[in-house]
Amino acid sequence: MPKKIGLLTAGGDCQGLNATMRGLGKTLYQNIKDVELYGFLGGFSGMINADYVKLEPHDFSGILTRGGTILGSGRQGFKTMKVVEDGVDKVKNMKKIYDKLDLDCLMVLGGNGTHKTANLLSQSGMNVIALPKTIDNDIYGTDFTFGFHTAVEVATDAIDRVHSTAESHSRVMIVEIMGNKAGWLTLYSGVAGGADIILIPEIPFDPDLVKEAVMVRRKNGHNFTIIAVAEGAMTKKEAGLKEKERLAKRKELGYRSVSDLLTAEIAEDGLEVRSMAPSYMQRGGSPCPYDRFLCTKFGIYAASLFEQGIFGVTVALRDNQMTHNLLSGMADKSKLVAPNDQTVQLARKMGISFGDTDPTDYYKK
Ligand code: F6P
């Protein structure tokens, strides 16, 4: 009897999904004599609608450097999973196809929402192994998710590239960086790109203190300022509002994003401000060597968990070692930047402003 494994990629895509599946597929074919792999197309909807393909060994070749996902992906929110829509009971359908194909395991590659659904499927009686994907690096229990380091490279490159225009035109340049509710991507690329001000969701900022930081720089002879702001960053005033209220308030004021808000605030002082967002470029293209390495190891490790019959878990990297965490232990947890994170503390020490305290004027000290 062959061992049968289903595979799917869910949520927003990122670099390294294919590299991870390659590590997984090659290891399974290498180590299990008789194995069959099935790929569900377009995320969980492929499983709900029995839309799948049989994957052959050659499908896992030549995809190490390929962005996106050969299986396609989709955002099927966790909250909708238990809802019966148009007579379709999603979890029941997924169990049905799992049983029909006689699967021994389902491997799911995805972010926080995907992990919640993976746990739900595990509780519904399927053998599930998850792999942590996201450029946001916000999955609980792993030091890094795959996709993150490539996104850091892209965002850092964006910050690097605006430096010249900022300097030539004496401007304040705002680079808005993805990351959802987590500031990891902005923190890492902000430090790596030499941003002067880093604004992240976990540390609400005061626009006056941001302006003050810009002014102190100008007074000290720096005619330009680079601000790296996370898409989820918020002002101290906004921090008291629920997300929906915050967005509604911004809309009322004519701001579509936090960088719109910042641009308006800073321009008030007569400064020339421009903003840009590398946006989906941060999720696209080939994975960087670190991610290829991590993806390959994650894939190999997931295959070895299957061989050992360890299910209901997600693969993780902790202290540079491959490990795994129980899916049931992750419910509703995510990993955010602690306001006193060591990187934040170190960055503050060299004068990087987080927009929440008076800027240090090192010429005055
Ligand atoms: O989770 C990855 C991510 O790129 C976030 O950083 C961003 O907030 C979100 O996805 C964008 O989602 P969508 O692809 O649905 O526009």
mmCIF file of C-alpha atoms and ligand atoms in Angstrom:
data_model
loop_
_atom_site.group_PDB
_atom_site.id
_atom_site.type_symbol
_atom_site.label_atom_id
_atom_site.label_comp_id
_atom_site.label_asym_id
_atom_site.label_seq_id
_atom_site.Cartn_x
_atom_site.Cartn_y
_atom_site.Cartn_z
ATOM 1 C CA MET A 1 0.000 0.000 0.000
ATOM 2 C CA PRO A 2 1.460 3.371 -0.945
ATOM 3 C CA LYS A 3 1.706 6.151 1.610
ATOM 4 C CA LYS A 4 -0.472 9.032 0.443
ATOM 5 C CA ILE A 5 0.053 12.674 1.296
ATOM 6 C CA GLY A 6 -1.969 15.749 0.383
ATOM 7 C CA LEU A 7 -0.323 19.129 -0.016
ATOM 8 C CA LEU A 8 -1.698 22.648 -0.160
ATOM 9 C CA THR A 9 -0.550 26.253 0.075
ATOM 10 C CA ALA A 10 -2.955 28.757 1.633
ATOM 11 C CA GLY A 11 -3.108 32.469 2.425
ATOM 12 C CA GLY A 12 -1.063 35.194 0.760
ATOM 13 C CA ASP A 13 1.789 33.811 -1.294
ATOM 14 C CA CYS A 14 5.431 34.501 -0.517
ATOM 15 C CA GLN A 15 8.849 33.482 -1.699
ATOM 16 C CA GLY A 16 9.858 29.977 -0.746
ATOM 17 C CA LEU A 17 6.571 28.071 -1.002
ATOM 18 C CA ASN A 18 7.927 26.086 -3.949
ATOM 19 C CA ALA A 19 11.344 25.686 -2.347
ATOM 20 C CA THR A 20 9.659 24.209 0.749
ATOM 21 C CA MET A 21 7.514 21.822 -1.279
ATOM 22 C CA ARG A 22 10.633 20.787 -3.182
ATOM 23 C CA GLY A 23 12.462 19.931 0.063
ATOM 24 C CA LEU A 24 9.418 18.015 1.244
ATOM 25 C CA GLY A 25 8.668 16.188 -2.012
ATOM 26 C CA LYS A 26 12.238 15.186 -2.747
ATOM 27 C CA THR A 27 12.744 13.877 0.795
ATOM 28 C CA LEU A 28 9.535 11.849 0.726
ATOM 29 C CA TYR A 29 10.384 10.258 -2.641
ATOM 30 C CA GLN A 30 13.939 9.654 -1.476
ATOM 31 C CA ASN A 31 13.012 7.900 1.750
ATOM 32 C CA ILE A 32 9.664 6.197 1.263
ATOM 33 C CA LYS A 33 9.579 3.364 -1.240
ATOM 34 C CA ASP A 34 5.990 3.740 -2.278
ATOM 35 C CA VAL A 35 4.593 7.245 -1.863
ATOM 36 C CA GLU A 36 1.941 9.263 -3.689
ATOM 37 C CA LEU A 37 1.568 13.025 -3.409
ATOM 38 C CA TYR A 38 -1.569 14.985 -4.230
ATOM 39 C CA GLY A 39 -1.648 18.768 -4.569
ATOM 40 C CA PHE A 40 -4.877 20.640 -3.808
ATOM 41 C CA LEU A 41 -5.218 23.718 -6.001
ATOM 42 C CA GLY A 42 -5.892 27.268 -4.803
ATOM 43 C CA GLY A 43 -5.551 26.667 -1.069
ATOM 44 C CA PHE A 44 -8.250 25.049 1.081
ATOM 45 C CA SER A 45 -10.826 25.641 -1.659
ATOM 46 C CA GLY A 46 -9.029 22.991 -3.739
ATOM 47 C CA MET A 47 -9.682 20.519 -0.955
ATOM 48 C CA ILE A 48 -13.248 21.694 -0.345
ATOM 49 C CA ASN A 49 -14.068 21.346 -4.047
ATOM 50 C CA ALA A 50 -11.965 18.229 -4.700
ATOM 51 C CA ASP A 51 -9.786 20.142 -7.137
ATOM 52 C CA TYR A 52 -6.431 18.400 -7.061
ATOM 53 C CA VAL A 53 -3.612 16.966 -9.146
ATOM 54 C CA LYS A 54 -1.313 14.024 -8.588
ATOM 55 C CA LEU A 55 2.224 15.295 -8.165
ATOM 56 C CA GLU A 56 5.080 13.366 -9.702
ATOM 57 C CA PRO A 57 8.769 13.535 -8.713
ATOM 58 C CA HIS A 58 9.559 15.791 -11.681
ATOM 59 C CA ASP A 59 7.031 18.360 -10.381
ATOM 60 C CA PHE A 60 9.448 19.057 -7.527
ATOM 61 C CA SER A 61 12.419 19.728 -9.798
ATOM 62 C CA GLY A 62 13.422 23.168 -11.027
ATOM 63 C CA ILE A 63 11.227 25.027 -8.527
ATOM 64 C CA LEU A 64 13.775 25.984 -5.869
ATOM 65 C CA THR A 65 14.102 29.551 -7.137
ATOM 66 C CA ARG A 66 10.561 29.998 -8.414
ATOM 67 C CA GLY A 67 8.360 32.544 -6.624
ATOM 68 C CA GLY A 68 4.663 32.040 -5.914
ATOM 69 C CA THR A 69 3.302 28.522 -5.611
ATOM 70 C CA ILE A 70 2.896 25.803 -8.224
ATOM 71 C CA LEU A 71 -0.375 24.842 -6.489
ATOM 72 C CA GLY A 72 -1.893 28.325 -6.391
ATOM 73 C CA SER A 73 -3.169 29.837 -3.160
ATOM 74 C CA GLY A 74 -6.196 31.571 -1.774
ATOM 75 C CA ARG A 75 -7.423 33.334 1.312
ATOM 76 C CA GLN A 76 -10.211 31.246 2.819
ATOM 77 C CA GLY A 77 -10.599 32.897 6.225
ATOM 78 C CA PHE A 78 -10.609 30.626 9.270
ATOM 79 C CA LYS A 79 -13.850 32.204 10.493
ATOM 80 C CA THR A 80 -15.666 31.058 7.348
ATOM 81 C CA MET A 81 -14.449 27.477 7.663
ATOM 82 C CA LYS A 82 -17.137 26.397 10.094
ATOM 83 C CA VAL A 83 -19.856 28.263 8.201
ATOM 84 C CA VAL A 84 -22.017 26.203 5.864
ATOM 85 C CA GLU A 85 -22.382 28.239 2.652
ATOM 86 C CA ASP A 86 -24.689 27.273 -0.240
ATOM 87 C CA GLY A 87 -25.156 23.921 1.448
ATOM 88 C CA VAL A 88 -21.395 23.298 1.495
ATOM 89 C CA ASP A 89 -19.970 22.111 4.824
ATOM 90 C CA LYS A 90 -16.303 22.928 4.191
ATOM 91 C CA VAL A 91 -14.725 20.837 6.918
ATOM 92 C CA LYS A 92 -16.951 17.858 6.066
ATOM 93 C CA ASN A 93 -15.988 18.166 2.381
ATOM 94 C CA MET A 94 -12.307 18.269 3.257
ATOM 95 C CA LYS A 95 -12.639 15.182 5.436
ATOM 96 C CA LYS A 96 -14.539 13.472 2.626
ATOM 97 C CA ILE A 97 -11.757 14.026 0.079
ATOM 98 C CA TYR A 98 -9.123 13.119 2.678
ATOM 99 C CA ASP A 99 -10.900 9.787 3.206
ATOM 100 C CA LYS A 100 -11.675 9.248 -0.467
ATOM 101 C CA LEU A 101 -8.019 9.659 -1.443
ATOM 102 C CA ASP A 102 -7.138 7.551 1.579
ATOM 103 C CA LEU A 103 -4.579 10.133 2.681
ATOM 104 C CA ASP A 104 -2.154 9.359 5.482
ATOM 105 C CA CYS A 105 -1.427 13.034 6.049
ATOM 106 C CA LEU A 106 -2.193 16.558 4.896
ATOM 107 C CA MET A 107 0.683 19.057 4.715
ATOM 108 C CA VAL A 108 -0.358 22.707 4.760
ATOM 109 C CA LEU A 109 1.918 25.643 4.080
ATOM 110 C CA GLY A 110 0.573 28.927 5.384
ATOM 111 C CA GLY A 111 0.397 31.730 7.915
ATOM 112 C CA ASN A 112 -1.587 32.329 11.088
ATOM 113 C CA GLY A 113 -5.075 31.813 9.605
ATOM 114 C CA THR A 114 -3.918 28.668 7.826
ATOM 115 C CA HIS A 115 -2.531 27.312 11.100
ATOM 116 C CA LYS A 116 -5.915 27.792 12.767
ATOM 117 C CA THR A 117 -7.634 25.879 9.972
ATOM 118 C CA ALA A 118 -4.900 23.235 10.110
ATOM 119 C CA ASN A 119 -5.696 22.780 13.800
ATOM 120 C CA LEU A 120 -9.404 22.528 13.034
ATOM 121 C CA LEU A 121 -8.717 19.815 10.450
ATOM 122 C CA SER A 122 -6.447 18.014 12.876
ATOM 123 C CA GLN A 123 -9.231 18.083 15.479
ATOM 124 C CA SER A 124 -11.589 16.723 12.825
ATOM 125 C CA GLY A 125 -9.550 13.553 12.641
ATOM 126 C CA MET A 126 -6.998 14.214 9.905
ATOM 127 C CA ASN A 127 -3.247 13.802 10.299
ATOM 128 C CA VAL A 128 -1.952 17.318 9.700
ATOM 129 C CA ILE A 129 1.534 18.827 9.535
ATOM 130 C CA ALA A 130 1.855 22.585 8.944
ATOM 131 C CA LEU A 131 4.792 24.662 7.712
ATOM 132 C CA PRO A 132 5.137 28.339 8.719
ATOM 133 C CA LYS A 133 5.059 30.695 5.763
ATOM 134 C CA THR A 134 4.761 34.489 5.798
ATOM 135 C CA ILE A 135 6.753 37.607 5.075
ATOM 136 C CA ASP A 136 5.269 38.992 8.325
ATOM 137 C CA ASN A 137 7.262 36.612 10.586
ATOM 138 C CA ASP A 138 4.376 36.677 13.045
ATOM 139 C CA ILE A 139 3.807 32.960 13.641
ATOM 140 C CA TYR A 140 4.030 31.943 17.262
ATOM 141 C CA GLY A 141 6.751 29.517 18.311
ATOM 142 C CA THR A 142 9.214 29.919 15.458
ATOM 143 C CA ASP A 143 12.115 32.357 15.323
ATOM 144 C CA PHE A 144 11.619 32.792 11.587
ATOM 145 C CA THR A 145 9.021 31.970 8.982
ATOM 146 C CA PHE A 146 10.027 31.354 5.408
ATOM 147 C CA GLY A 147 9.571 34.340 3.093
ATOM 148 C CA PHE A 148 10.576 36.802 5.798
ATOM 149 C CA HIS A 149 14.255 37.176 4.966
ATOM 150 C CA THR A 150 13.588 37.638 1.251
ATOM 151 C CA ALA A 151 11.022 40.323 2.061
ATOM 152 C CA VAL A 152 13.568 42.002 4.346
ATOM 153 C CA GLU A 153 15.959 42.110 1.362
ATOM 154 C CA VAL A 154 13.353 43.706 -0.899
ATOM 155 C CA ALA A 155 12.230 46.257 1.699
ATOM 156 C CA THR A 156 15.852 47.079 2.577
ATOM 157 C CA ASP A 157 16.626 47.612 -1.085
ATOM 158 C CA ALA A 158 13.654 50.008 -1.321
ATOM 159 C CA ILE A 159 14.960 51.987 1.668
ATOM 160 C CA ASP A 160 18.479 51.993 0.195
ATOM 161 C CA ARG A 161 17.205 53.305 -3.100
ATOM 162 C CA VAL A 162 15.230 56.254 -1.744
ATOM 163 C CA HIS A 163 18.290 57.540 0.116
ATOM 164 C CA SER A 164 19.767 59.215 -2.977
ATOM 165 C CA THR A 165 16.609 61.145 -3.872
ATOM 166 C CA ALA A 166 16.047 62.047 -0.235
ATOM 167 C CA GLU A 167 19.554 63.498 -0.064
ATOM 168 C CA SER A 168 19.551 65.192 -3.469
ATOM 169 C CA HIS A 169 16.228 66.935 -2.810
ATOM 170 C CA SER A 170 16.480 67.446 0.954
ATOM 171 C CA ARG A 171 13.314 65.468 1.454
ATOM 172 C CA VAL A 172 11.651 63.354 4.056
ATOM 173 C CA MET A 173 11.060 59.986 2.430
ATOM 174 C CA ILE A 174 8.527 57.588 3.873
ATOM 175 C CA VAL A 175 8.766 53.914 2.944
ATOM 176 C CA GLU A 176 5.651 51.962 3.898
ATOM 177 C CA ILE A 177 6.420 48.334 4.570
ATOM 178 C CA MET A 178 4.084 45.320 4.759
ATOM 179 C CA GLY A 179 3.775 43.041 7.792
ATOM 180 C CA ASN A 180 0.091 43.161 8.703
ATOM 181 C CA LYS A 181 -0.164 43.735 12.488
ATOM 182 C CA ALA A 182 3.486 42.908 13.163
ATOM 183 C CA GLY A 183 6.484 45.216 12.899
ATOM 184 C CA TRP A 184 9.177 42.597 12.212
ATOM 185 C CA LEU A 185 9.639 43.369 8.541
ATOM 186 C CA THR A 186 9.839 47.116 9.172
ATOM 187 C CA LEU A 187 12.160 46.701 12.152
ATOM 188 C CA TYR A 188 14.608 44.448 10.318
ATOM 189 C CA SER A 189 14.598 46.342 7.009
ATOM 190 C CA GLY A 190 14.556 49.696 8.803
ATOM 191 C CA VAL A 191 17.709 48.850 10.747
ATOM 192 C CA ALA A 192 19.334 47.158 7.732
ATOM 193 C CA GLY A 193 18.462 50.070 5.436
ATOM 194 C CA GLY A 194 19.641 52.773 7.826
ATOM 195 C CA ALA A 195 16.223 54.345 8.401
ATOM 196 C CA ASP A 196 16.326 57.301 10.803
ATOM 197 C CA ILE A 197 12.827 56.733 12.140
ATOM 198 C CA ILE A 198 11.133 53.327 12.441
ATOM 199 C CA LEU A 199 7.417 53.153 13.192
ATOM 200 C CA ILE A 200 5.835 49.806 14.036
ATOM 201 C CA PRO A 201 2.344 48.755 15.193
ATOM 202 C CA GLU A 202 3.604 47.556 18.570
ATOM 203 C CA ILE A 203 4.945 51.036 19.470
ATOM 204 C CA PRO A 204 2.279 53.658 18.708
ATOM 205 C CA PHE A 205 3.853 56.962 17.658
ATOM 206 C CA ASP A 206 3.193 60.609 18.314
ATOM 207 C CA PRO A 207 3.308 62.565 15.009
ATOM 208 C CA ASP A 208 4.763 65.580 16.867
ATOM 209 C CA LEU A 209 7.670 63.489 18.109
ATOM 210 C CA VAL A 210 8.249 62.169 14.581
ATOM 211 C CA LYS A 211 8.406 65.759 13.305
ATOM 212 C CA GLU A 212 10.674 66.671 16.185
ATOM 213 C CA ALA A 213 13.049 63.846 15.198
ATOM 214 C CA VAL A 214 13.131 65.180 11.626
ATOM 215 C CA MET A 215 13.837 68.700 12.898
ATOM 216 C CA VAL A 216 16.632 67.595 15.193
ATOM 217 C CA ARG A 217 18.277 65.871 12.234
ATOM 218 C CA ARG A 218 17.997 69.029 10.123
ATOM 219 C CA LYS A 219 19.392 71.155 12.911
ATOM 220 C CA ASN A 220 22.330 68.791 13.073
ATOM 221 C CA GLY A 221 23.032 69.172 9.376
ATOM 222 C CA HIS A 222 21.188 66.176 7.951
ATOM 223 C CA ASN A 223 19.016 67.627 5.231
ATOM 224 C CA PHE A 224 17.030 64.434 4.702
ATOM 225 C CA THR A 225 15.251 61.821 6.772
ATOM 226 C CA ILE A 226 14.169 58.298 5.944
ATOM 227 C CA ILE A 227 11.136 56.926 7.745
ATOM 228 C CA ALA A 228 10.360 53.207 7.595
ATOM 229 C CA VAL A 229 6.737 52.784 8.618
ATOM 230 C CA ALA A 230 4.853 49.516 8.963
ATOM 231 C CA GLU A 231 1.510 49.384 7.163
ATOM 232 C CA GLY A 232 -0.093 48.540 10.528
ATOM 233 C CA ALA A 233 1.560 51.372 12.490
ATOM 234 C CA MET A 234 -0.719 53.758 14.354
ATOM 235 C CA THR A 235 -0.578 56.983 16.299
ATOM 236 C CA LYS A 236 -0.912 57.010 20.069
ATOM 237 C CA LYS A 237 -4.354 58.544 19.651
ATOM 238 C CA GLU A 238 -5.397 55.804 17.246
ATOM 239 C CA ALA A 239 -4.111 53.062 19.526
ATOM 240 C CA GLY A 240 -7.234 53.363 21.670
ATOM 241 C CA LEU A 241 -9.489 52.612 18.714
ATOM 242 C CA LYS A 242 -10.576 49.255 17.307
ATOM 243 C CA GLU A 243 -9.096 48.526 13.862
ATOM 244 C CA LYS A 244 -12.399 49.236 12.078
ATOM 245 C CA GLU A 245 -12.849 52.539 13.918
ATOM 246 C CA ARG A 246 -9.272 53.527 13.158
ATOM 247 C CA LEU A 247 -9.684 52.902 9.439
ATOM 248 C CA ALA A 248 -13.049 54.700 9.386
ATOM 249 C CA LYS A 249 -11.529 57.722 11.139
ATOM 250 C CA ARG A 250 -8.650 57.820 8.658
ATOM 251 C CA LYS A 251 -11.072 57.596 5.751
ATOM 252 C CA GLU A 252 -13.038 60.498 7.183
ATOM 253 C CA LEU A 253 -9.826 62.545 7.234
ATOM 254 C CA GLY A 254 -8.970 61.500 3.676
ATOM 255 C CA TYR A 255 -6.090 59.141 4.529
ATOM 256 C CA ARG A 256 -5.934 55.750 2.855
ATOM 257 C CA SER A 257 -2.904 54.609 4.788
ATOM 258 C CA VAL A 258 -0.579 55.423 7.648
ATOM 259 C CA SER A 259 1.906 56.945 5.207
ATOM 260 C CA ASP A 260 -0.822 59.306 3.922
ATOM 261 C CA LEU A 261 -1.394 60.398 7.506
ATOM 262 C CA LEU A 262 2.321 60.864 8.159
ATOM 263 C CA THR A 263 2.873 62.745 4.897
ATOM 264 C CA ALA A 264 0.122 65.220 5.803
ATOM 265 C CA GLU A 265 1.428 65.686 9.347
ATOM 266 C CA ILE A 266 5.053 66.269 8.299
ATOM 267 C CA ALA A 267 4.212 68.478 5.303
ATOM 268 C CA GLU A 268 2.433 70.834 7.746
ATOM 269 C CA ASP A 269 5.859 72.056 8.841
ATOM 270 C CA GLY A 270 6.736 73.078 5.291
ATOM 271 C CA LEU A 271 8.971 70.085 4.658
ATOM 272 C CA GLU A 272 9.046 68.318 1.330
ATOM 273 C CA VAL A 273 7.740 64.799 1.882
ATOM 274 C CA ARG A 274 7.281 61.839 -0.442
ATOM 275 C CA SER A 275 6.084 58.362 0.304
ATOM 276 C CA MET A 276 6.342 55.055 -1.483
ATOM 277 C CA ALA A 277 5.508 51.423 -0.820
ATOM 278 C CA PRO A 278 7.360 48.438 -2.246
ATOM 279 C CA SER A 279 4.068 46.639 -1.624
ATOM 280 C CA TYR A 280 3.674 43.213 -3.282
ATOM 281 C CA MET A 281 7.263 43.334 -4.535
ATOM 282 C CA GLN A 282 8.046 42.244 -0.972
ATOM 283 C CA ARG A 283 6.240 38.955 -1.594
ATOM 284 C CA GLY A 284 7.380 38.286 -5.117
ATOM 285 C CA GLY A 285 10.254 36.756 -6.979
ATOM 286 C CA SER A 286 12.913 34.298 -6.048
ATOM 287 C CA PRO A 287 13.662 33.398 -2.400
ATOM 288 C CA CYS A 288 16.999 34.648 -1.067
ATOM 289 C CA PRO A 289 19.666 32.046 -0.127
ATOM 290 C CA TYR A 290 18.710 32.167 3.575
ATOM 291 C CA ASP A 291 15.089 31.377 2.730
ATOM 292 C CA ARG A 292 16.076 28.626 0.271
ATOM 293 C CA PHE A 293 18.142 27.080 3.043
ATOM 294 C CA LEU A 294 15.363 27.447 5.635
ATOM 295 C CA CYS A 295 12.645 26.218 3.238
ATOM 296 C CA THR A 296 14.663 23.168 2.281
ATOM 297 C CA LYS A 297 15.304 22.313 5.939
ATOM 298 C CA PHE A 298 11.636 22.901 6.873
ATOM 299 C CA GLY A 299 10.563 20.614 4.019
ATOM 300 C CA ILE A 300 13.006 17.859 4.981
ATOM 301 C CA TYR A 301 12.003 18.124 8.637
ATOM 302 C CA ALA A 302 8.266 17.940 7.802
ATOM 303 C CA ALA A 303 8.917 14.790 5.772
ATOM 304 C CA SER A 304 10.762 13.279 8.715
ATOM 305 C CA LEU A 305 7.843 14.123 11.042
ATOM 306 C CA PHE A 306 5.605 12.195 8.655
ATOM 307 C CA GLU A 307 7.946 9.215 8.717
ATOM 308 C CA GLN A 308 7.865 9.259 12.516
ATOM 309 C CA GLY A 309 4.062 9.540 12.562
ATOM 310 C CA ILE A 310 4.111 12.896 14.367
ATOM 311 C CA PHE A 311 0.949 14.847 13.473
ATOM 312 C CA GLY A 312 -1.074 17.819 14.700
ATOM 313 C CA VAL A 313 2.095 19.916 14.671
ATOM 314 C CA THR A 314 3.793 22.743 12.839
ATOM 315 C CA VAL A 315 7.442 22.908 11.925
ATOM 316 C CA ALA A 316 9.508 25.604 13.642
ATOM 317 C CA LEU A 317 13.000 27.003 13.957
ATOM 318 C CA ARG A 318 14.163 27.698 17.482
ATOM 319 C CA ASP A 319 17.701 28.713 18.437
ATOM 320 C CA ASN A 320 18.822 27.613 14.978
ATOM 321 C CA GLN A 321 17.448 24.090 15.438
ATOM 322 C CA MET A 322 14.538 22.487 13.621
ATOM 323 C CA THR A 323 11.720 21.592 15.962
ATOM 324 C CA HIS A 324 7.913 21.437 16.019
ATOM 325 C CA ASN A 325 5.037 22.830 18.041
ATOM 326 C CA LEU A 326 1.571 21.493 18.692
ATOM 327 C CA LEU A 327 -1.048 23.135 16.465
ATOM 328 C CA SER A 328 -3.444 23.032 19.410
ATOM 329 C CA GLY A 329 -1.053 25.159 21.458
ATOM 330 C CA MET A 330 -1.053 27.986 18.944
ATOM 331 C CA ALA A 331 -4.728 28.909 18.899
ATOM 332 C CA ASP A 332 -5.134 32.665 18.504
ATOM 333 C CA LYS A 333 -1.479 33.274 19.356
ATOM 334 C CA SER A 334 0.737 35.339 17.117
ATOM 335 C CA LYS A 335 4.248 36.681 17.511
ATOM 336 C CA LEU A 336 4.594 40.453 17.728
ATOM 337 C CA VAL A 337 7.594 42.662 18.441
ATOM 338 C CA ALA A 338 7.826 43.290 22.184
ATOM 339 C CA PRO A 339 8.214 47.031 22.740
ATOM 340 C CA ASN A 340 11.361 46.236 24.742
ATOM 341 C CA ASP A 341 12.696 43.787 22.126
ATOM 342 C CA GLN A 342 16.482 43.779 22.134
ATOM 343 C CA THR A 343 16.679 45.085 18.547
ATOM 344 C CA VAL A 344 14.414 48.002 19.480
ATOM 345 C CA GLN A 345 16.557 48.796 22.507
ATOM 346 C CA LEU A 346 19.781 48.646 20.497
ATOM 347 C CA ALA A 347 18.324 50.751 17.683
ATOM 348 C CA ARG A 348 17.236 53.389 20.194
ATOM 349 C CA LYS A 349 20.775 53.438 21.583
ATOM 350 C CA MET A 350 22.173 54.618 18.245
ATOM 351 C CA GLY A 351 19.539 57.340 17.968
ATOM 352 C CA ILE A 352 16.914 55.687 15.763
ATOM 353 C CA SER A 353 13.569 57.205 16.697
ATOM 354 C CA PHE A 354 10.463 55.080 17.188
ATOM 355 C CA GLY A 355 8.321 58.215 17.325
ATOM 356 C CA ASP A 356 7.348 57.693 20.949
ATOM 357 C CA THR A 357 9.961 59.624 22.916
ATOM 358 C CA ASP A 358 11.821 62.915 22.602
ATOM 359 C CA PRO A 359 14.543 62.518 19.975
ATOM 360 C CA THR A 360 18.094 62.481 21.245
ATOM 361 C CA ASP A 361 20.056 65.468 20.095
ATOM 362 C CA TYR A 362 23.526 64.045 20.294
ATOM 363 C CA TYR A 363 25.168 67.394 19.540
ATOM 364 C CA LYS A 364 23.557 68.786 22.660
ATOM 365 C CA LYS A 365 24.711 66.088 25.039
HETATM 366 O O1 F6P B 1 0.512 38.334 5.226
HETATM 367 C C1 F6P B 1 1.247 38.779 4.144
HETATM 368 C C2 F6P B 1 0.747 40.109 3.661
HETATM 369 O O2 F6P B 1 1.501 40.506 2.555
HETATM 370 C C3 F6P B 1 0.712 41.204 4.709
HETATM 371 O O3 F6P B 1 1.969 41.741 4.963
HETATM 372 C C4 F6P B 1 -0.292 42.143 4.094
HETATM 373 O O4 F6P B 1 -0.904 42.925 5.090
HETATM 374 C C5 F6P B 1 -1.282 41.209 3.459
HETATM 375 O O5 F6P B 1 -0.597 39.990 3.246
HETATM 376 C C6 F6P B 1 -1.865 41.672 2.156
HETATM 377 O O6 F6P B 1 -2.852 40.761 1.804
HETATM 378 P P1 F6P B 1 -3.528 40.583 0.385
HETATM 379 O O7 F6P B 1 -2.657 39.668 -0.420
HETATM 380 O O8 F6P B 1 -4.820 39.933 0.691
HETATM 381 O O9 F6P B 1 -3.648 41.947 -0.223
#
